[in-house]
Coordinates of C-alpha atoms in Angstrom, one line a residue:
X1471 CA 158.5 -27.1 275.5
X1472 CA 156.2 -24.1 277.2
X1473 CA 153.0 -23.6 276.9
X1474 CA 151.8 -21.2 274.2
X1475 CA 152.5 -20.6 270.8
X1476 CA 154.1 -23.4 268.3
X1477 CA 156.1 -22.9 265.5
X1478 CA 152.6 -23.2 263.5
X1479 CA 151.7 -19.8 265.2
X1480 CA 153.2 -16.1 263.5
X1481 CA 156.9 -16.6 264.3
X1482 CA 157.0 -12.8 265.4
X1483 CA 154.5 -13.9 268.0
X1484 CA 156.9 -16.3 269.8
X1485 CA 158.4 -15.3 273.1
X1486 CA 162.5 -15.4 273.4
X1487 CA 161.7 -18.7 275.3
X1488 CA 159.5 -20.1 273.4
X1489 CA 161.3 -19.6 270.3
X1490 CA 164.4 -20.6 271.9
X1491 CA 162.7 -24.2 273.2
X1492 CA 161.4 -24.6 269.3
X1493 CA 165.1 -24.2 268.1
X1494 CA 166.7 -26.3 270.8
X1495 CA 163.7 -29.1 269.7
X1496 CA 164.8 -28.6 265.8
X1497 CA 161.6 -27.4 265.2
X1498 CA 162.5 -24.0 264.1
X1499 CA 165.5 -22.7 262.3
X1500 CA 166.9 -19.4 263.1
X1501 CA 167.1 -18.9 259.4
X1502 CA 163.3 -19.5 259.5
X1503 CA 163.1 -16.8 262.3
X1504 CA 165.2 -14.3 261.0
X1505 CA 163.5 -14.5 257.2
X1506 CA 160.0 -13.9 258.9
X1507 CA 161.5 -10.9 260.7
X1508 CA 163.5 -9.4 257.6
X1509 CA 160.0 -10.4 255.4
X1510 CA 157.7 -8.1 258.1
X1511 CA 160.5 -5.4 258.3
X1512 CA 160.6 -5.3 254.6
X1513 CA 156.4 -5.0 255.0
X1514 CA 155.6 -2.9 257.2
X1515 CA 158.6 -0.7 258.2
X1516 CA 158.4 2.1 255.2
X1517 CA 155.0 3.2 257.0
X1518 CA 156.4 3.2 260.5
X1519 CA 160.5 4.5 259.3
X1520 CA 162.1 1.9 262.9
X1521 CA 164.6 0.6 261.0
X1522 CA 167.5 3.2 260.0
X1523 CA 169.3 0.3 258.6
X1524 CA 168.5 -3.2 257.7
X1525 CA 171.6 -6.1 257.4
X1526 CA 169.8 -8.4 255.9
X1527 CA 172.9 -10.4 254.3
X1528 CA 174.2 -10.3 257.6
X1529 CA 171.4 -11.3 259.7
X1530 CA 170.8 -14.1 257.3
X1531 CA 174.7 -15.5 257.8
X1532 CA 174.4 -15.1 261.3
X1533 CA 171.5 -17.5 261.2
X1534 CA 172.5 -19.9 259.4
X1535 CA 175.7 -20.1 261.9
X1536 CA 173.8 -20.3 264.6
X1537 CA 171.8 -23.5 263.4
X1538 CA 174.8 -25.0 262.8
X1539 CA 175.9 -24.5 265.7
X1540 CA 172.5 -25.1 267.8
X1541 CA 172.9 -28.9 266.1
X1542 CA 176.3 -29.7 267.2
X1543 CA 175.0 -29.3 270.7
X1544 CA 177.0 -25.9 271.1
X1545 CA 174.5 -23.4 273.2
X1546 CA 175.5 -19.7 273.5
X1547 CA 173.0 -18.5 276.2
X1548 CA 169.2 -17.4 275.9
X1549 CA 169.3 -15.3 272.7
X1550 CA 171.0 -17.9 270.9
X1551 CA 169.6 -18.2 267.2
X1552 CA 167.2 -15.1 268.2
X1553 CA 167.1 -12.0 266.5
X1554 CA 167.5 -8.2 268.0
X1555 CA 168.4 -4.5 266.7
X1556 CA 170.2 -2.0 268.2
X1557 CA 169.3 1.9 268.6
X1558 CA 171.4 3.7 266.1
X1559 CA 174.3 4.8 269.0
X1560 CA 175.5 1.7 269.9
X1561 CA 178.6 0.2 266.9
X1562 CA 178.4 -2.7 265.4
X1563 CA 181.7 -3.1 263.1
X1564 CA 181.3 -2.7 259.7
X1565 CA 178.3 -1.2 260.1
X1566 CA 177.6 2.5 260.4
X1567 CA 177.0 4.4 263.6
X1568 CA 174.7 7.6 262.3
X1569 CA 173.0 8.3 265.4
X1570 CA 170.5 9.8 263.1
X1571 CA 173.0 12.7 262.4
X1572 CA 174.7 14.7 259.2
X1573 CA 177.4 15.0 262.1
X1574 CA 178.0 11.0 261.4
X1575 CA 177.3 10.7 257.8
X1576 CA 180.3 8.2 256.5
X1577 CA 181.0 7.1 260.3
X1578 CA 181.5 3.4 260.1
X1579 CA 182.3 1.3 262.9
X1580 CA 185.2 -0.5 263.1
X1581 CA 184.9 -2.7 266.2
X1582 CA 182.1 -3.6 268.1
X1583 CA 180.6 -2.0 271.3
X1584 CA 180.5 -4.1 274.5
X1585 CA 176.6 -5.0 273.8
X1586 CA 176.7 -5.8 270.4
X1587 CA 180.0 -8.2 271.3
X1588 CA 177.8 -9.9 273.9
X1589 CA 175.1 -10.0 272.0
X1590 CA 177.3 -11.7 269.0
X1591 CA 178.9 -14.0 271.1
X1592 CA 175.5 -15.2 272.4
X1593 CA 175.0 -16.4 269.5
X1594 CA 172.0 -13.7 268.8
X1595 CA 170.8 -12.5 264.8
X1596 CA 171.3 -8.6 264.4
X1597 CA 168.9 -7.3 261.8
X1598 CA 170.0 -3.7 262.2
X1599 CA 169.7 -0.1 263.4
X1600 CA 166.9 1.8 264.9
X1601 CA 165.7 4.5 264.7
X1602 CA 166.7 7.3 266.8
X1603 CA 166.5 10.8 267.8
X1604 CA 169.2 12.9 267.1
X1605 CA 172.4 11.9 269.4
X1606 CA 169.4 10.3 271.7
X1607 CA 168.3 14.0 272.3
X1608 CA 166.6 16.0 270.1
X1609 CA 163.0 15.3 269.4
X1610 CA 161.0 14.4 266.4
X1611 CA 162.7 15.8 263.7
X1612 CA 161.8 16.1 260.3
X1613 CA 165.2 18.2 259.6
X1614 CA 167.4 15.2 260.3
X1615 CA 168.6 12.4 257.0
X1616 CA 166.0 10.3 258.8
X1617 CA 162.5 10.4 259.0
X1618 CA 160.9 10.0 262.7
X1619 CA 159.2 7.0 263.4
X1620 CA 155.9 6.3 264.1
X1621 CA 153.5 4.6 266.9
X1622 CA 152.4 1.9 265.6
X1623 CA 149.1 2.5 267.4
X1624 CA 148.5 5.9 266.0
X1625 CA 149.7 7.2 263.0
X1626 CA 149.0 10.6 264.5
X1627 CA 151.1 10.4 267.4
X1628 CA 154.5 9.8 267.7
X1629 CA 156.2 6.8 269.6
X1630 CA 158.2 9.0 272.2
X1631 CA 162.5 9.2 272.5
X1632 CA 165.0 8.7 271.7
X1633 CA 164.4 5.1 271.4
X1634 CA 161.9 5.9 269.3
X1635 CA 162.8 3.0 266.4
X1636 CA 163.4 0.6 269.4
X1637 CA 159.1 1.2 270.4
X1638 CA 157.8 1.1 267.6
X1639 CA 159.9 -2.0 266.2
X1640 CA 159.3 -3.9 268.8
X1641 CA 155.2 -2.9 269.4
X1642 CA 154.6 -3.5 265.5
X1643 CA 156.2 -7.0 265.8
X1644 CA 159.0 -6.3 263.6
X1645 CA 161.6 -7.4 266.3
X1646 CA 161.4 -8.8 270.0
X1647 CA 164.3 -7.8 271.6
X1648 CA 165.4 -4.5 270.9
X1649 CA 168.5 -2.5 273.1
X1650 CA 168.5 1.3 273.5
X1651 CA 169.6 4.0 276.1
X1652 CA 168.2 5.8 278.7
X1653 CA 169.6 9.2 279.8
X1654 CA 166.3 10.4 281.2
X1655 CA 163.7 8.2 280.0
X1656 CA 164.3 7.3 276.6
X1657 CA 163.6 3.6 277.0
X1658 CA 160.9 4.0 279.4
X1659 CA 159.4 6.6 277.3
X1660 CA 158.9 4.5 274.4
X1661 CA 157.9 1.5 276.3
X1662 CA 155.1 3.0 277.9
X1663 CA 153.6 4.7 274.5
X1664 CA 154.1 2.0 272.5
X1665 CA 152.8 -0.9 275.3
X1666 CA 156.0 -2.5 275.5
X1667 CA 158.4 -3.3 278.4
X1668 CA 161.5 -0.9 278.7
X1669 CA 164.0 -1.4 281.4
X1670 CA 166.5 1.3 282.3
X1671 CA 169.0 -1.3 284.8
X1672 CA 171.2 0.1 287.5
X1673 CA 174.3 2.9 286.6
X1674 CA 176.9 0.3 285.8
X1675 CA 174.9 -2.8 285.0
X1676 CA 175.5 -2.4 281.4
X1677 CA 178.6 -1.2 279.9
X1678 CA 178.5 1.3 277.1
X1679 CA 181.8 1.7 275.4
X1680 CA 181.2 1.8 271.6
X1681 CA 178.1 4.0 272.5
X1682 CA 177.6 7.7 271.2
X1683 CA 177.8 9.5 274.9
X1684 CA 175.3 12.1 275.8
X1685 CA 175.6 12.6 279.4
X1686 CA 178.2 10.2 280.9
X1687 CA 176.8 10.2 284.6
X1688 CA 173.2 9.7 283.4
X1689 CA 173.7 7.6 280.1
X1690 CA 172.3 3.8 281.2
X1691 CA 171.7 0.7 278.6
X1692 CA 168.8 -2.0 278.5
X1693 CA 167.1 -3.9 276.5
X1694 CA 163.6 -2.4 275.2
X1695 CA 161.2 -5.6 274.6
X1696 CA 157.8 -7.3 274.2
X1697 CA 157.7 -9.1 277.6
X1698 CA 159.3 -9.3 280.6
X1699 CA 160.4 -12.6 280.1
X1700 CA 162.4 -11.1 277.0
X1701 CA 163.6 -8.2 278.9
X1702 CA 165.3 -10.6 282.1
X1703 CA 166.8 -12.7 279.2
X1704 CA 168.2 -9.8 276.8
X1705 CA 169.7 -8.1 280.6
X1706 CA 171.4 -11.9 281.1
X1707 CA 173.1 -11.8 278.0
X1708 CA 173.8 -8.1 278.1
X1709 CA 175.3 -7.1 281.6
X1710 CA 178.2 -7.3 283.8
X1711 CA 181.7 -5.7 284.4
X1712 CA 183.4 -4.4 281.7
X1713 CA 187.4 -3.5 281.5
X1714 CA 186.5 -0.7 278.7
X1715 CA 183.9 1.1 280.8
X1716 CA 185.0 1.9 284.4
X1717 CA 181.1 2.4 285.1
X1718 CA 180.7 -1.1 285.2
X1719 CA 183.0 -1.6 288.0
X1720 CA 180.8 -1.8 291.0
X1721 CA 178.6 -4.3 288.7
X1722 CA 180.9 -7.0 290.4
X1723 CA 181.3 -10.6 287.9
X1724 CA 178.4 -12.2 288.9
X1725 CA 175.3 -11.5 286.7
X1726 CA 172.2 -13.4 287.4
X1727 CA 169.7 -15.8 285.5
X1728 CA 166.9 -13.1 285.7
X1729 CA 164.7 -15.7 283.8
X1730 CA 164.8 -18.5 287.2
X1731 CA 162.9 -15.5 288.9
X1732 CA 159.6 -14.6 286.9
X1733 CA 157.6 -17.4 288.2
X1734 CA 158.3 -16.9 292.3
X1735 CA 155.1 -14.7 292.6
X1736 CA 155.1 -11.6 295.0
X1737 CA 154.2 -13.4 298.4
X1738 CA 156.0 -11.5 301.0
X1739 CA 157.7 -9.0 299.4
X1740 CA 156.9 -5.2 300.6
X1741 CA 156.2 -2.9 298.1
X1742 CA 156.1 1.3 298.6
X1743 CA 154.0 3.5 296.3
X1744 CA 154.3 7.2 295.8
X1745 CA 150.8 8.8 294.6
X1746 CA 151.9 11.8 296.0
X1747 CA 153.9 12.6 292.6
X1748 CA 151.4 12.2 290.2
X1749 CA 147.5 11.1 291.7
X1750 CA 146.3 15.1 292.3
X1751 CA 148.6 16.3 289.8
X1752 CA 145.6 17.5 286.8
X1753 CA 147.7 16.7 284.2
X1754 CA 148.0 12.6 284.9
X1755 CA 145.4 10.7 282.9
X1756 CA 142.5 9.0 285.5
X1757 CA 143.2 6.0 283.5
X1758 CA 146.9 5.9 284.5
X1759 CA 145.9 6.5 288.2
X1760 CA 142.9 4.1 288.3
X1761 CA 145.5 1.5 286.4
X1762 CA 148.2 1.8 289.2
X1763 CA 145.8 1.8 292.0
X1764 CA 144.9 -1.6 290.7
X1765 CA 148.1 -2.8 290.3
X1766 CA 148.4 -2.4 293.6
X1767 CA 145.7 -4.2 294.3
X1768 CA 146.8 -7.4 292.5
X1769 CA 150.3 -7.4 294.4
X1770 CA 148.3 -7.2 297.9
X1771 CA 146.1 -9.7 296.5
X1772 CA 149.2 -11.6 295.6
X1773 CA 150.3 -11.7 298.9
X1774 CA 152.8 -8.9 298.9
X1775 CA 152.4 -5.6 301.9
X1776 CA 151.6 -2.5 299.9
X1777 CA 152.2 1.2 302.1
X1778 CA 152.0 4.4 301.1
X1779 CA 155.8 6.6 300.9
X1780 CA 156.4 10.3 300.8
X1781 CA 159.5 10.7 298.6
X1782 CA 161.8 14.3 298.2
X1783 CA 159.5 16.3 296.0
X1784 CA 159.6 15.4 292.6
X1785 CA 161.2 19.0 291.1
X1786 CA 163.9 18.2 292.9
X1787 CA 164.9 15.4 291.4
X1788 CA 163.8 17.4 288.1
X1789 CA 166.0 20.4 288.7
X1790 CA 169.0 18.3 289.3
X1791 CA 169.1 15.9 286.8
X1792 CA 168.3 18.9 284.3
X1793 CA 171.3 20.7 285.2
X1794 CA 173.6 17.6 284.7
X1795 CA 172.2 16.6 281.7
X1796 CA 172.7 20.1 280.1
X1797 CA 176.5 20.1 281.5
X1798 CA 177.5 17.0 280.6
X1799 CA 175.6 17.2 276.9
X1800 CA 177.3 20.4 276.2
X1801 CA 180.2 18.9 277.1
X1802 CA 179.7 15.9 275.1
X1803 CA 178.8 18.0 271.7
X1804 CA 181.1 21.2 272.6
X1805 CA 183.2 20.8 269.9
X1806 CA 180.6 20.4 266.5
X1807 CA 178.4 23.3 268.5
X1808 CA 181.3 25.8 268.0
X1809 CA 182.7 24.4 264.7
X1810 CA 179.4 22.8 263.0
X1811 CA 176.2 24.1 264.4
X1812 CA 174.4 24.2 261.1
X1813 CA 174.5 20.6 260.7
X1814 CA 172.6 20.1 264.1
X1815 CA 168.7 19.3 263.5
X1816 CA 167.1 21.9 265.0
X1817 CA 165.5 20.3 268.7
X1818 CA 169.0 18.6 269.3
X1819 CA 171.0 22.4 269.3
X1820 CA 168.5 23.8 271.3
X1821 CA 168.1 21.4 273.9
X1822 CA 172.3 21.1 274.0
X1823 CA 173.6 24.6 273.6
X1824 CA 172.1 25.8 277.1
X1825 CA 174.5 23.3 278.6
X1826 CA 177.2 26.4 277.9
X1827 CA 175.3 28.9 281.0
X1828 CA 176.1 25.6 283.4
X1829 CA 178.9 26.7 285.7
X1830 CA 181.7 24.5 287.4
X1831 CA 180.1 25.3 290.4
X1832 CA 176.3 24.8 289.7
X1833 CA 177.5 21.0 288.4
X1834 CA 178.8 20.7 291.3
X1835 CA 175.9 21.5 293.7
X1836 CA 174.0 19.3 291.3
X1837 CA 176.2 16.5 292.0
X1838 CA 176.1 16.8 295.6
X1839 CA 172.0 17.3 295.3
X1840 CA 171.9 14.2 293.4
X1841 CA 174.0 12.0 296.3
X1842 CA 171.3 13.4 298.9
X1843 CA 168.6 12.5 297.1
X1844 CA 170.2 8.8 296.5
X1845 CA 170.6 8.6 299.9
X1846 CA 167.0 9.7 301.0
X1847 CA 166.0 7.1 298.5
X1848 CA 167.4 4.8 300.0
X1849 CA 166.4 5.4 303.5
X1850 CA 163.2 6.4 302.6
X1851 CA 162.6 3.0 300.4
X1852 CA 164.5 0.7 299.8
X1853 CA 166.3 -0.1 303.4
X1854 CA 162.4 -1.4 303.7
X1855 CA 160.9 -2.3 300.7
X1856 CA 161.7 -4.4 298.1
X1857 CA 160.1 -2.4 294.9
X1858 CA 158.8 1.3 294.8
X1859 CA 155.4 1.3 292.0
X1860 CA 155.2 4.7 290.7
X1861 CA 154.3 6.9 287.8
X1862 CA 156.4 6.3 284.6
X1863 CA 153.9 8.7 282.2
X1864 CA 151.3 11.2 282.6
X1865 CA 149.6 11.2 279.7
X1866 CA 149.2 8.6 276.2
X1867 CA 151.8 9.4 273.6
X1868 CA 151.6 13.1 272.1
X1869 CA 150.6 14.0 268.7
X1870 CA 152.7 15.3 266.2
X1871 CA 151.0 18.8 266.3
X1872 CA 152.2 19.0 270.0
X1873 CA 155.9 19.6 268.7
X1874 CA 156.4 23.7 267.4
X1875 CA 159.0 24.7 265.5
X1876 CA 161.4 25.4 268.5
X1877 CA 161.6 23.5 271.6
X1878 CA 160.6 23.0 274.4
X1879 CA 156.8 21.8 273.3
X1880 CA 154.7 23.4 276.1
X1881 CA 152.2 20.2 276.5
X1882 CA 154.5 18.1 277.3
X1883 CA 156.3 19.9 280.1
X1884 CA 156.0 17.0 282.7
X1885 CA 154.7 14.0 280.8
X1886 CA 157.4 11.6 281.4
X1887 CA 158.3 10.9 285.6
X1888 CA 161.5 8.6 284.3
X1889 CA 164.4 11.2 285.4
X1890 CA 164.2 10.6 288.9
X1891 CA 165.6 7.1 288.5
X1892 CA 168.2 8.3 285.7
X1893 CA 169.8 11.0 288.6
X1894 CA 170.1 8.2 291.2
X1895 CA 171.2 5.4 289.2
X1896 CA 168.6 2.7 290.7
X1897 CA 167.0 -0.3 288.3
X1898 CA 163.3 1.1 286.8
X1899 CA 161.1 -0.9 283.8
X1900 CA 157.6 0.2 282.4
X1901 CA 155.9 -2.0 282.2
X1902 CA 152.2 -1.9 280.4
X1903 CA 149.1 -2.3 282.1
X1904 CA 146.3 -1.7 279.7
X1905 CA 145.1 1.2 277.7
X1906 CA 143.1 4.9 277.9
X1907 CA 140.4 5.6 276.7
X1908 CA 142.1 7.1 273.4
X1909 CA 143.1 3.5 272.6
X1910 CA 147.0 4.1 273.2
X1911 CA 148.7 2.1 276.0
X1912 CA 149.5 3.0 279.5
X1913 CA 151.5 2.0 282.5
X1914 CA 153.2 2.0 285.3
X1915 CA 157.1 2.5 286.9
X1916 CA 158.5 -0.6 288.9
X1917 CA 161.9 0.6 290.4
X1918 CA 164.3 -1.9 292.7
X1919 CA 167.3 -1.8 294.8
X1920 CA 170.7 -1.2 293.2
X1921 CA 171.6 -3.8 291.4
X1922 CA 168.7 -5.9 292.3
X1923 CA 167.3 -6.3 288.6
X1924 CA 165.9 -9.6 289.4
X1925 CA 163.1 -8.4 292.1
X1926 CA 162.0 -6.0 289.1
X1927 CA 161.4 -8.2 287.3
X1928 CA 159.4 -10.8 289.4
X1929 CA 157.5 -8.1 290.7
X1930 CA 156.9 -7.2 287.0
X1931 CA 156.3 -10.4 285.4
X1932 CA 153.2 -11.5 288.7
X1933 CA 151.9 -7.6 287.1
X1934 CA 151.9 -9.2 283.7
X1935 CA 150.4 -12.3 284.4
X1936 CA 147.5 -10.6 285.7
X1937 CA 147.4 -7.2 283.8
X1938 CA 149.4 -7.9 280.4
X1939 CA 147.7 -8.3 277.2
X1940 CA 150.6 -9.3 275.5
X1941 CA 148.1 -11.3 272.6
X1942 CA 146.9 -7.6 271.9
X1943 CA 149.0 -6.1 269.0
X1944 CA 148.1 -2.7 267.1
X1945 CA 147.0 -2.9 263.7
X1946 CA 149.5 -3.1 260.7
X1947 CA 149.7 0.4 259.1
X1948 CA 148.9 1.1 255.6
X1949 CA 151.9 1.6 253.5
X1950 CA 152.3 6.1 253.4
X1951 CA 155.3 8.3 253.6
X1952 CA 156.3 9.9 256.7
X1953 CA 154.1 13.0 258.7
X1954 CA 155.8 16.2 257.4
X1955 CA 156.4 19.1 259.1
X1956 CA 154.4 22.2 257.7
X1957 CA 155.6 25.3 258.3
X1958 CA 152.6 26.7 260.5
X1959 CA 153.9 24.6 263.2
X1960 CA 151.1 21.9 262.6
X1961 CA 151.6 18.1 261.5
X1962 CA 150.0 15.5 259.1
X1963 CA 149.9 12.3 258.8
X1964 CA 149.4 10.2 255.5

């Protein structure tokens, strides 16, 4: 059995592994797991609003059938007997698929996506949906049928997007393993403000049929977790080639053990850094600089070559993936814009509907733009280094005040650095380092070779060893409603 926590210790505290030794042992039930989980939801999620939707009867079957089947010797895979949500886009059948939306009100699903099927037939507990913003775009709304969630760290800030239920679930302790999508940063985003690890994998690693599109060129799926360890399991059980999604095709059969990896240290890899995005840029916290500079540090330490890169200019990158991402999501939503754009929360219409002034031809240079700038990405990195470290935020997580009426918010104009990654399809994770001086975490971008998940996350996991403070949890809320929206533009929190 590993070292660290027992069964004695706070079940939410146990590591995919660890929990899965303790079940293997017959130490622990799932059931036993799955109750603590449901008991904590039930605790402490009406003052943090993760959960859309708890399955408790479900879970709780699901549990019991995986004991049974964990003592006749029958072993699913890495998640088997441990439980997980899903953001609130992907279907699970019989369940409904809202994606926080009076768009999907009565939308129930009747089969399951590719994830959740995996997920099922690894034997995994589902104990619901998360919370999301609207169609994974939006914002914070307080117009939608669902309240936003919270950081758990902060009542007065907010826990980032979309995967905003999948953050703060997963930093509060309510679940471990947590799967959302990533169009442009929304697992990363909520990773690195709530201090957990987010992994946007390779375009293709992960099918998503059954999932609510929002931009089909830019949409990725990963797991959103506690560790890293959790993260290269979840991927395991999640990934590969897909019939139902032709994205998947280039993913090839063959998905790795990303767990045999974490433990191989850093000697002799090459790593490239980038502070030429984000170190002079005024609006990048010192902390967030200082903390990368010493991640650095610890690899070279490690025994891995650290050197300096000059990457394509980050607007660039920017400007591109902007104008797909407004194409393809007005293309996605075209439809309920023209027949039903009253029932649209507010953010989510205006961040869509200037997807209709994106010409044929402007997608089209964008598309050519964003094969240059894979290219030069790969010549410029990866044909020589293993992992690029960069920025994944600039700041700690904004406060609720920082979102107006309409959008866009003007603070937080450049906050997340995640997009880059999205436009070229390439493997990134956030991965958390430590905290600024506000108290809220911060961290750092690891980003890999196509398809080469598994460097990620060694590289990753030698950062945690020596950086994490995964022990370090942020205090339980107090029980209160949800921040409401007042109409001079200004927020509170109860």
């Amino acid at each position: 059995m590993p070292d660290g926590p027992t069964a004695a210790a706070p079940l939410h505290e146990l590591s995919v592994a660890e929990a899965g030794a303790l079940l293997r042992a017959g130490e622990l039930t799932s059931v036993e797991l799955a109750r603590a989980a449901l008991d904590r939801i039930a605790r402490l999620d009406p003052a943090l609003h993760a959960f859309i939707r708890v399955t408790e009867e479900t879970a709780l079957e699901r549990a019991a059938a995986a004991d049974r089947e964990l003592r006749a010797g029958l072993d699913r895979g890495p998640l088997h007997g441990v439980p997980y949500a899903l953001k609130d886009i992907f279907d699970a059948e019989g369940v409904p698929t809202t994606s926080a939306s009076r768009l999907r009100d009565g939308h129930l699903a009747d089969a399951d996506s590719t994830v959740e099927r995996r997920l099922r037939d690894g034997g995994a507990v589902g104990l619901g949906k998360l919370t999301t913003f609207e169609f994974a775009v939006g914002g914070p709304s307080f117009d939608l049928p669902v309240p936003p969630a919270r950081n758990p760290w902060s009542g007065d800030h907010v826990p980032s997007g979309s995967s905003s239920g999948s953050g703060a679930a997963v930093a509060a302790g309510l679940v471990r393993v947590t799967v959302g999508s990533d169009t442009s940063g929304s697992t990363r985003g909520p990773a690195f403000h709530c201090g957990a690890v987010g992994l946007k994998p390779t375009y293709g690693r992960v099918s998503g049929h059954g999932v609510q599109t929002l931009s089909w060129t830019l949409d990725h799926f990963g797991p959103l977790t506690w560790t890293v360890g959790d993260a290269a399991a979840a991927l395991r059980v999640i990934a590969g080639a897909d019939p139902a999604d032709p994205r998947t095709r280039t993913a090839g059969a063959e998905v790795p053990d990303y767990t045999a990896v974490l433990g191989r240290g850093v000697a002799g890899l090459r790593v490239a850094c980038s502070p030429g995005w984000y170190a002079e840029d005024p609006a990048t916290l010192p902390e967030i600089v200082t903390g990368i500079e010493r991640a650095l540090g610890v690899l070279g330490g490690l025994g891995a070559s650290v050197e300096e890169v000059a990457l394509p200019p980050y607007d660039v990158f920017n400007a591109c993936g902007r104008v797909i991402f407004a194409a393809e999501a007005f293309a996605t939503h075209e439809e309920d814009l023209r027949r039903r754009p009253r029932e649209f929360g507010r953010y989510t219409y205006q961040r869509v509907m200037p997807g209709a002034g994106v010409g044929a031809s402007d997608l089209l240079r964008a598309y050519d733009v964003r094969r240059w700038l894979r290219r030069r990405l790969d010549e410029t990195v990866f044909d020589r280094y293993d992992v690029l470290i960069t920025v994944c935020g600039q700041t700690t997580a904004a406060r609720w005040g920082d979102f107006p009426e309409n959008w866009p918010p003007p603070k937080l104009a450049n906050d997340m650095q995640t997009i880059p990654f999205s436009v070229t399809g390439h493997p990134a994770l956030s991965l958390p380092i430590g905290f600024a001086a506000d108290g809220l975490p911060i961290g750092l971008q690891i980003v890999g070779r196509a398809f080469d998940e598994a460097t990620v996350f060694r590289v990753a996991a030698a950062l945690e060893a020596e950086l994490g403070q995964r022990h370090r949890r942020p205090p339980e809320p107090a029980p209160g409603p949800a921040p409401e929206q007042r109409p001079d533009d200004t927020a509170v929190v109860s």
